[in-house]
CSV table of C-alpha atoms in Angstrom, one decimal:
chain,number,residue,atom,x,y,z
A,1,MET,CA,-57.8,-77.0,-81.5
A,2,THR,CA,-55.1,-78.7,-79.6
A,3,THR,CA,-54.7,-82.1,-79.1
A,4,VAL,CA,-53.5,-83.9,-75.5
A,5,CYS,CA,-51.6,-86.3,-76.0
A,6,GLU,CA,-52.6,-88.8,-72.9
A,7,ILE,CA,-49.5,-91.2,-71.5
A,8,PRO,CA,-50.1,-94.9,-71.1
A,9,ALA,CA,-49.9,-96.0,-68.0
A,10,VAL,CA,-48.3,-99.5,-66.6
A,11,ALA,CA,-49.5,-101.8,-66.5
A,12,VAL,CA,-48.2,-103.1,-62.8
A,13,ASP,CA,-48.4,-107.3,-61.9
A,14,ARG,CA,-50.2,-107.2,-58.6
A,15,LEU,CA,-48.1,-109.3,-56.0
A,16,LEU,CA,-49.8,-108.9,-52.6
A,17,SER,CA,-53.9,-111.6,-54.4
A,18,SER,CA,-55.9,-113.2,-51.6
A,19,GLN,CA,-54.5,-116.1,-52.0
A,20,PHE,CA,-50.6,-115.0,-51.9
A,21,VAL,CA,-52.1,-113.5,-48.8
A,22,ARG,CA,-53.0,-116.5,-47.3
A,23,LEU,CA,-50.6,-118.2,-47.5
A,24,LEU,CA,-47.6,-115.7,-46.7
A,25,VAL,CA,-50.6,-116.4,-43.2
A,26,MET,CA,-50.4,-120.3,-43.0
A,27,VAL,CA,-46.8,-120.2,-43.8
A,28,PHE,CA,-46.3,-116.9,-41.0
A,29,GLY,CA,-48.5,-119.3,-38.4
A,30,SER,CA,-45.9,-123.6,-39.1
A,31,GLY,CA,-42.8,-120.5,-39.3
A,32,LEU,CA,-43.9,-119.4,-35.5
A,33,SER,CA,-44.4,-123.8,-34.6
A,34,MET,CA,-40.9,-124.2,-36.0
A,35,TYR,CA,-39.0,-121.4,-34.6
A,36,LEU,CA,-41.0,-121.9,-31.2
A,37,LEU,CA,-38.8,-125.2,-30.3
A,38,THR,CA,-35.4,-124.5,-32.8
A,39,SER,CA,-33.8,-123.8,-29.2
A,40,VAL,CA,-35.3,-124.6,-26.8
A,41,VAL,CA,-35.8,-129.2,-27.7
A,42,PRO,CA,-32.3,-129.2,-28.0
A,43,MET,CA,-32.0,-127.3,-24.2
A,44,TYR,CA,-34.8,-129.7,-23.1
A,45,LEU,CA,-32.5,-133.5,-23.7
A,46,ALA,CA,-30.1,-131.2,-22.0
A,47,ALA,CA,-32.0,-130.2,-18.5
A,48,ASN,CA,-33.0,-134.5,-18.4
A,49,GLY,CA,-29.7,-135.2,-19.2
A,50,SER,CA,-29.0,-136.1,-22.2
A,51,GLY,CA,-26.3,-133.4,-22.5
A,52,GLY,CA,-25.0,-132.1,-26.1
A,53,VAL,CA,-25.0,-134.4,-28.7
A,54,GLY,CA,-28.7,-135.2,-27.9
A,55,ALA,CA,-29.8,-131.1,-28.5
A,56,GLY,CA,-27.5,-132.3,-31.7
A,57,LEU,CA,-29.5,-135.0,-32.8
A,58,SER,CA,-31.9,-133.2,-31.8
A,59,THR,CA,-31.9,-131.2,-34.5
A,60,ALA,CA,-30.4,-133.5,-37.6
A,61,ALA,CA,-33.1,-136.3,-36.7
A,62,MET,CA,-35.9,-132.7,-37.7
A,63,MET,CA,-33.5,-131.8,-40.8
A,64,PHE,CA,-32.9,-135.2,-41.9
A,65,SER,CA,-35.6,-136.4,-41.9
A,66,ALA,CA,-37.2,-133.0,-43.7
A,67,VAL,CA,-34.2,-134.2,-46.4
A,68,GLY,CA,-35.6,-137.5,-46.9
A,69,VAL,CA,-39.9,-136.1,-47.6
A,70,GLU,CA,-38.8,-133.2,-49.4
A,71,LEU,CA,-37.1,-135.5,-52.2
A,72,VAL,CA,-40.9,-136.6,-52.8
A,73,VAL,CA,-42.8,-133.9,-52.5
A,74,PRO,CA,-43.1,-132.8,-55.7
A,75,ARG,CA,-44.1,-136.0,-56.6
A,76,MET,CA,-46.5,-135.5,-54.2
A,77,LEU,CA,-47.7,-132.2,-55.3
A,78,ALA,CA,-48.4,-133.3,-59.2
A,79,ARG,CA,-51.1,-135.7,-57.7
A,80,TRP,CA,-52.3,-134.9,-55.4
A,81,GLY,CA,-52.2,-130.6,-55.9
A,82,TYR,CA,-51.5,-128.1,-53.0
A,83,GLN,CA,-54.4,-128.0,-50.4
A,84,VAL,CA,-54.3,-131.9,-49.8
A,85,VAL,CA,-50.6,-132.2,-49.2
A,86,LEU,CA,-49.3,-128.8,-47.1
A,87,ALA,CA,-53.0,-129.9,-44.9
A,88,ALA,CA,-50.6,-132.9,-44.4
A,89,GLY,CA,-47.8,-130.7,-44.0
A,90,LEU,CA,-49.1,-128.4,-41.6
A,91,VAL,CA,-51.1,-131.4,-39.6
A,92,LEU,CA,-47.6,-133.3,-38.9
A,93,LEU,CA,-45.7,-130.3,-37.6
A,94,GLY,CA,-48.4,-129.5,-35.7
A,95,ALA,CA,-49.5,-132.3,-34.1
A,96,PRO,CA,-46.8,-134.1,-32.7
A,97,SER,CA,-45.5,-131.3,-30.0
A,98,LEU,CA,-47.8,-132.5,-27.6
A,99,VAL,CA,-45.5,-135.4,-27.1
A,100,LEU,CA,-44.0,-133.8,-25.5
A,101,LEU,CA,-46.3,-133.1,-22.6
A,102,VAL,CA,-45.8,-136.6,-21.6
A,103,SER,CA,-41.3,-137.9,-21.8
A,104,ALA,CA,-38.2,-136.5,-22.5
A,105,SER,CA,-36.3,-139.6,-23.0
A,106,LEU,CA,-33.9,-139.3,-26.0
A,107,PRO,CA,-35.9,-141.8,-28.3
A,108,VAL,CA,-39.2,-139.9,-28.4
A,109,VAL,CA,-37.9,-136.6,-28.7
A,110,LEU,CA,-35.8,-138.1,-31.5
A,111,THR,CA,-38.9,-139.6,-32.8
A,112,VAL,CA,-41.4,-136.8,-32.7
A,113,CYS,CA,-37.9,-134.7,-34.9
A,114,VAL,CA,-38.6,-137.1,-37.5
A,115,VAL,CA,-42.2,-136.4,-37.2
A,116,ARG,CA,-41.6,-132.6,-37.8
A,117,GLY,CA,-39.4,-133.1,-40.1
A,118,ALA,CA,-41.2,-134.5,-42.4
A,119,GLY,CA,-44.4,-131.9,-42.0
A,120,LEU,CA,-41.0,-129.4,-42.2
A,121,ALA,CA,-40.2,-130.8,-45.9
A,122,ILE,CA,-44.0,-130.3,-46.7
A,123,LEU,CA,-44.8,-127.4,-45.9
A,124,VAL,CA,-41.1,-125.3,-47.3
A,125,VAL,CA,-41.1,-126.9,-50.5
A,126,GLY,CA,-44.5,-126.4,-51.4
A,127,ALA,CA,-45.0,-123.2,-49.9
A,128,VAL,CA,-42.1,-121.9,-52.0
A,129,ALA,CA,-43.2,-123.7,-55.4
A,130,LEU,CA,-46.4,-121.8,-55.0
A,131,VAL,CA,-44.9,-118.1,-53.8
A,132,ALA,CA,-43.3,-119.5,-57.4
A,133,ASP,CA,-46.8,-120.5,-59.6
A,134,LEU,CA,-48.5,-116.8,-57.4
A,135,ALA,CA,-46.3,-114.7,-58.4
A,136,PRO,CA,-45.9,-112.8,-61.5
A,137,SER,CA,-42.7,-114.1,-62.7
A,138,SER,CA,-41.5,-109.6,-63.7
A,139,ARG,CA,-42.0,-109.6,-59.6
A,140,ARG,CA,-40.2,-113.2,-58.4
A,141,GLY,CA,-38.1,-111.8,-57.2
A,142,GLU,CA,-39.7,-110.1,-54.8
A,143,ALA,CA,-42.5,-111.4,-54.0
A,144,LEU,CA,-40.2,-114.5,-53.0
A,145,GLY,CA,-38.4,-111.4,-50.5
A,146,VAL,CA,-41.8,-110.5,-49.2
A,147,TYR,CA,-42.3,-114.6,-48.5
A,148,GLY,CA,-38.8,-114.9,-47.2
A,149,VAL,CA,-40.3,-111.8,-44.1
A,150,ALA,CA,-43.3,-114.0,-44.0
A,151,VAL,CA,-41.1,-116.7,-42.7
A,152,GLY,CA,-38.3,-114.6,-41.2
A,153,VAL,CA,-41.0,-112.6,-38.4
A,154,PRO,CA,-40.8,-116.2,-36.9
A,155,ALA,CA,-38.3,-117.3,-36.5
A,156,VAL,CA,-38.1,-113.1,-34.8
A,157,ILE,CA,-40.5,-113.4,-32.6
A,158,GLY,CA,-40.3,-117.7,-32.0
A,159,LEU,CA,-36.6,-118.2,-31.4
A,160,PRO,CA,-35.7,-115.3,-28.3
A,161,LEU,CA,-38.7,-116.1,-27.3
A,162,GLY,CA,-38.0,-119.5,-27.2
A,163,VAL,CA,-35.3,-119.6,-24.5
A,164,TYR,CA,-36.6,-116.3,-22.4
A,165,LEU,CA,-40.6,-118.4,-21.8
A,166,THR,CA,-38.6,-121.6,-21.0
A,167,HIS,CA,-37.8,-119.4,-17.7
A,168,VAL,CA,-42.0,-117.9,-17.7
A,169,VAL,CA,-44.5,-120.5,-18.5
A,170,GLY,CA,-41.8,-123.6,-18.5
A,171,PHE,CA,-41.8,-126.5,-21.7
A,172,GLY,CA,-45.0,-127.5,-21.7
A,173,ALA,CA,-47.1,-124.5,-22.4
A,174,LEU,CA,-44.3,-123.5,-26.1
A,175,PHE,CA,-44.9,-127.2,-27.0
A,176,VAL,CA,-49.3,-126.7,-27.1
A,177,LEU,CA,-48.4,-123.5,-28.1
A,178,ALA,CA,-46.8,-125.1,-31.1
A,179,ALA,CA,-49.0,-127.6,-31.9
A,180,VAL,CA,-51.5,-124.4,-31.9
A,181,ALA,CA,-49.9,-122.5,-34.9
A,182,SER,CA,-49.3,-125.0,-36.8
A,183,LEU,CA,-52.4,-126.2,-36.7
A,184,GLY,CA,-54.6,-123.0,-36.6
A,185,GLY,CA,-52.9,-122.7,-40.6
A,186,LEU,CA,-55.7,-125.4,-41.7
A,187,VAL,CA,-58.2,-122.5,-42.0
A,188,MET,CA,-55.8,-120.7,-44.1
A,189,LEU,CA,-56.2,-123.4,-47.1
A,190,ILE,CA,-59.2,-122.5,-48.4
A,191,GLY,CA,-59.0,-120.8,-51.3
A,192,LEU,CA,-55.6,-121.6,-52.2
A,193,PRO,CA,-55.3,-123.3,-55.4
A,194,ALA,CA,-55.8,-127.1,-55.1
A,195,ARG,CA,-53.5,-128.2,-58.0
A,196,VAL,CA,-50.5,-127.9,-59.4
A,197,ALA,CA,-50.8,-125.1,-61.8
A,198,VAL,CA,-48.6,-126.7,-64.4
A,199,GLU,CA,-49.6,-131.0,-66.2
A,200,GLU,CA,-46.5,-131.5,-66.9
A,201,GLN,CA,-45.1,-130.5,-63.4
A,202,HIS,CA,-41.2,-132.0,-63.3
A,203,VAL,CA,-41.0,-134.4,-60.1
A,204,LYS,CA,-37.1,-136.1,-60.2
A,205,VAL,CA,-35.9,-133.4,-57.6
A,206,LEU,CA,-32.1,-134.6,-58.6
A,207,GLY,CA,-32.4,-134.9,-62.2
A,208,GLY,CA,-30.4,-132.6,-64.1
A,209,VAL,CA,-28.8,-130.4,-61.4
A,210,ARG,CA,-25.7,-130.3,-63.1
A,211,ARG,CA,-26.4,-129.3,-66.8
A,212,SER,CA,-29.2,-126.5,-65.7
A,213,GLY,CA,-26.7,-125.2,-63.2
A,214,LEU,CA,-28.8,-125.8,-60.2
A,215,LEU,CA,-25.9,-127.4,-58.2
A,216,MET,CA,-23.2,-124.4,-57.3
A,217,PRO,CA,-26.1,-122.5,-55.9
A,218,THR,CA,-27.6,-126.0,-54.4
A,219,LEU,CA,-23.7,-126.0,-52.5
A,220,VAL,CA,-23.6,-122.2,-52.0
A,221,PHE,CA,-26.4,-122.2,-49.9
A,222,ALA,CA,-26.2,-125.3,-47.9
A,223,ALA,CA,-22.6,-124.5,-46.7
A,224,VAL,CA,-24.3,-121.2,-45.3
A,225,THR,CA,-27.0,-123.3,-43.2
A,226,VAL,CA,-24.3,-125.9,-42.1
A,227,ALA,CA,-23.5,-122.7,-40.4
A,228,ALA,CA,-26.8,-121.8,-39.6
A,229,GLY,CA,-27.9,-125.2,-37.8
A,230,ILE,CA,-24.4,-124.7,-35.2
A,231,SER,CA,-25.4,-121.0,-34.7
A,232,VAL,CA,-29.6,-121.9,-33.5
A,233,THR,CA,-29.4,-125.5,-32.0
A,234,PHE,CA,-25.4,-124.3,-29.8
A,235,LEU,CA,-25.8,-120.6,-29.5
A,236,PRO,CA,-27.5,-121.1,-26.5
A,237,LEU,CA,-25.5,-123.7,-24.8
A,238,SER,CA,-21.9,-122.2,-25.8
A,239,VAL,CA,-22.7,-119.3,-23.2
A,240,ALA,CA,-23.1,-119.9,-19.9
A,241,GLY,CA,-26.2,-118.8,-16.3
A,242,SER,CA,-26.4,-115.2,-16.6
A,243,LYS,CA,-25.3,-114.7,-20.4
A,244,GLN,CA,-28.1,-116.4,-21.0
A,245,SER,CA,-30.5,-113.1,-21.7
A,246,MET,CA,-27.5,-112.1,-23.8
A,247,VAL,CA,-27.8,-114.9,-26.4
A,248,ALA,CA,-31.8,-114.1,-26.3
A,249,THR,CA,-31.3,-110.9,-27.6
A,250,ALA,CA,-28.6,-112.4,-29.9
A,251,LEU,CA,-30.8,-114.1,-31.6
A,252,LEU,CA,-33.9,-111.5,-31.8
A,253,LEU,CA,-31.7,-109.8,-33.9
A,254,GLN,CA,-29.9,-112.7,-36.2
A,255,ALA,CA,-34.1,-113.6,-36.5
A,256,ILE,CA,-34.6,-109.7,-37.4
A,257,ALA,CA,-31.3,-109.8,-39.6
A,258,ALA,CA,-32.4,-112.4,-42.6
A,259,PRO,CA,-35.6,-111.5,-43.3
A,260,ALA,CA,-35.3,-106.9,-44.0
A,261,ALA,CA,-32.5,-108.8,-45.2
A,262,ARG,CA,-33.8,-111.7,-47.8
A,263,TRP,CA,-36.4,-108.7,-49.0
A,264,LEU,CA,-33.8,-106.2,-49.9
A,265,ALA,CA,-32.2,-108.8,-51.5
A,266,GLY,CA,-35.3,-109.5,-53.6
A,267,ARG,CA,-35.8,-106.4,-54.4
A,268,TYR,CA,-32.6,-105.4,-56.0
A,269,ALA,CA,-32.5,-109.1,-57.2
A,270,ASP,CA,-35.1,-107.3,-59.6
A,271,ARG,CA,-32.5,-104.9,-60.9
A,272,ILE,CA,-28.9,-105.9,-60.4
A,273,GLY,CA,-29.6,-109.9,-61.1
A,274,ALA,CA,-29.3,-112.9,-58.2
A,275,ALA,CA,-25.5,-113.7,-58.9
A,276,LYS,CA,-23.8,-110.3,-59.3
A,277,LEU,CA,-24.9,-110.1,-55.1
A,278,LEU,CA,-24.2,-113.6,-53.6
A,279,ALA,CA,-21.0,-113.5,-53.2
A,280,PRO,CA,-21.1,-109.8,-51.4
A,281,ALA,CA,-24.1,-111.8,-48.8
A,282,LEU,CA,-21.9,-115.1,-48.5
A,283,GLY,CA,-19.5,-112.2,-46.4
A,284,PHE,CA,-21.6,-110.9,-43.9
A,285,ALA,CA,-21.8,-114.8,-42.8
A,286,VAL,CA,-18.7,-115.9,-42.9
A,287,ILE,CA,-17.8,-112.1,-40.9
A,288,GLY,CA,-21.1,-113.3,-38.7
A,289,ALA,CA,-19.6,-116.5,-38.1
A,290,GLY,CA,-16.3,-116.1,-37.9
A,291,ALA,CA,-16.9,-113.5,-34.5
A,292,LEU,CA,-18.2,-116.7,-32.6
A,293,VAL,CA,-14.4,-117.4,-32.5
A,294,PHE,CA,-14.7,-114.8,-29.4
A,295,LEU,CA,-17.0,-116.3,-27.2
A,296,PRO,CA,-17.7,-115.4,-24.6
A,297,SER,CA,-17.4,-111.4,-25.7
A,298,ALA,CA,-20.8,-109.6,-25.8
A,299,ALA,CA,-19.7,-107.3,-28.6
A,300,ALA,CA,-18.3,-110.7,-31.0
A,301,ILE,CA,-21.8,-112.4,-30.5
A,302,LEU,CA,-24.7,-109.4,-30.4
A,303,ILE,CA,-22.5,-108.5,-34.0
A,304,GLY,CA,-21.6,-111.2,-35.0
A,305,SER,CA,-24.8,-113.1,-34.7
A,306,THR,CA,-27.1,-109.1,-36.5
A,307,CYS,CA,-23.7,-110.5,-39.8
A,308,PHE,CA,-24.6,-113.7,-39.8
A,309,GLY,CA,-28.1,-112.7,-40.3
A,310,ILE,CA,-28.4,-110.7,-43.0
A,311,GLY,CA,-25.7,-111.9,-44.9
A,312,PHE,CA,-28.0,-116.2,-44.6
A,313,GLY,CA,-30.8,-113.8,-45.9
A,314,ALA,CA,-29.8,-112.8,-48.5
A,315,ALA,CA,-28.1,-115.8,-49.6
A,316,GLN,CA,-31.9,-117.5,-49.5
A,317,ASN,CA,-32.6,-114.7,-51.4
A,318,LEU,CA,-30.2,-114.6,-53.7
A,319,THR,CA,-29.6,-118.4,-54.3
A,320,LEU,CA,-32.9,-119.4,-54.4
A,321,ALA,CA,-33.5,-115.9,-57.6
A,322,LEU,CA,-30.6,-117.5,-58.8
A,323,MET,CA,-32.5,-121.5,-59.4
A,324,TYR,CA,-35.8,-120.3,-60.5
A,325,ASN,CA,-34.4,-118.3,-63.3
A,326,ARG,CA,-32.2,-121.4,-64.7
A,327,VAL,CA,-35.1,-123.0,-65.2
A,328,ASP,CA,-38.6,-123.5,-66.6
A,329,ARG,CA,-42.0,-123.4,-65.4
A,330,SER,CA,-42.3,-127.3,-65.2
A,331,ARG,CA,-39.4,-127.1,-62.6
A,332,TYR,CA,-40.8,-125.3,-59.6
A,333,GLY,CA,-41.1,-128.4,-58.1
A,334,GLN,CA,-38.1,-129.5,-58.6
A,335,VAL,CA,-36.3,-126.4,-58.0
A,336,SER,CA,-38.2,-125.7,-54.4
A,337,ALA,CA,-37.0,-129.5,-53.1
A,338,LEU,CA,-33.4,-129.0,-54.4
A,339,TRP,CA,-33.7,-125.1,-51.9
A,340,ASN,CA,-34.7,-127.4,-49.1
A,341,LEU,CA,-32.3,-129.7,-49.6
A,342,ALA,CA,-29.4,-128.0,-49.0
A,343,TYR,CA,-31.4,-125.3,-46.4
A,344,ASP,CA,-32.1,-128.2,-43.9
A,345,GLY,CA,-29.4,-130.8,-44.7
A,346,GLY,CA,-26.9,-128.1,-44.8
A,347,TRP,CA,-28.4,-127.6,-40.9
A,348,GLY,CA,-28.5,-130.6,-40.1
A,349,LEU,CA,-25.2,-131.9,-40.9
A,350,GLY,CA,-23.6,-128.9,-39.0
A,351,ALA,CA,-25.7,-129.4,-36.3
A,352,LEU,CA,-24.5,-133.1,-36.0
A,353,ALA,CA,-21.0,-132.3,-37.0
A,354,PHE,CA,-20.6,-130.1,-34.1
A,355,GLY,CA,-22.0,-131.8,-32.1
A,356,ALA,CA,-19.5,-134.0,-32.0
A,357,ILE,CA,-16.4,-131.7,-32.5
A,358,VAL,CA,-17.2,-129.9,-29.6
A,359,SER,CA,-16.6,-131.9,-26.5
A,360,GLY,CA,-13.0,-132.5,-28.3
A,361,THR,CA,-12.3,-129.0,-29.5
A,362,GLY,CA,-14.3,-126.1,-27.8
A,363,TYR,CA,-16.3,-123.3,-29.0
A,364,PRO,CA,-13.7,-121.6,-30.1
A,365,VAL,CA,-12.2,-123.6,-32.7
A,366,ALA,CA,-15.7,-125.4,-33.8
A,367,PHE,CA,-16.5,-121.6,-34.4
A,368,ALA,CA,-13.4,-120.8,-36.3
A,369,LEU,CA,-14.3,-124.3,-38.4
A,370,THR,CA,-18.0,-122.6,-39.1
A,371,ALA,CA,-16.2,-119.9,-40.5
A,372,ALA,CA,-14.2,-121.4,-43.2
A,373,VAL,CA,-16.6,-124.0,-44.2
A,374,VAL,CA,-18.7,-120.6,-45.4
A,375,ALA,CA,-15.7,-119.1,-46.9
A,376,LEU,CA,-15.1,-121.7,-49.1
A,377,ALA,CA,-18.8,-120.6,-50.5
A,378,VAL,CA,-17.3,-117.4,-51.0
A,379,VAL,CA,-15.3,-118.4,-54.8
A,380,PRO,CA,-17.9,-120.0,-56.6
A,381,ALA,CA,-20.1,-117.3,-55.8
A,382,LEU,CA,-17.5,-114.3,-57.0
A,383,ARG,CA,-16.9,-117.0,-60.2
A,384,ALA,CA,-21.0,-116.9,-60.8
A,385,GLY,CA,-21.1,-113.3,-60.3
A,386,ALA,CA,-18.0,-112.2,-63.0
A,387,ARG,CA,-19.8,-113.9,-65.4
A,388,ALA,CA,-23.3,-112.5,-65.1
């Protein structure tokens, strides 16, 4: 009698559960709400007499508001759970957009940006923590990559579409669309976990940062987001008149490159290690930021935006995966908050500083300084890769 040896099947942890898909749909809608107005609100202020300073203040107000709220989101999640907290975030991000229909004054717009920033903080911290909760640990990098695509696709659509539609349907229609995109996500909360998965959630965002190895990736990522905030806020303002369509194309290329690079970085980080890939990712970001020194060259804008998108997208995944790998499950909320603090703090600080500097130096010098900030982050990234 012949004996047939059966090779046992290798179990593969399921990634796209129904809960994860619901989360991705909600993230897509809230991301679209954000990115439709990211470049449009600065343009709205500039068109109504607030100038470059007002444009920088609008981005800074939203992002610094997000930074302040992100410090308390882990505590909110531990007390009220995912559904309640994420619902509050969707309302705060979407509803205030409608206020812009009735006023373009700088104080009103900045107030709207502050409230939307609070909603953004709740959503990004809560969503990233929930991704880590829902994903199998063996496929966490890939899950973060898929999440990055869900976050990045709205940027692909929203950044260039917002700029384009201002000349087609006007600012008002965009404000309504941004509100609907966020508020529609409330339906997706049905079926998501009501409570956090761990009983003793770590809620002190800044506690033990240095000892747990979270400081380096936080600061490295912040350097990249400084350049990201500058790019989406000031690139549309740095190129005049007939070349606005080229700016929309550049933002589209950047927005396509970022989620693609984020997903690929996630797949390879699970196999090679996030630390080894971080320095090459930053290299792309340096090239991209530095290319804008050669404004108004079309090639510099298009190639620079694409390279920066690659570096920025990859850095998003790699820094976040590196941070999650260095902590246990009870600190997922802390990691999510820290990473988003770096994201929003760098984004806001970059826009605010650039707005103050560019009037005295001009755009080429200001973009050169931006590239230098990103270049400084390459050194600790190289050290981390060498130790991995």
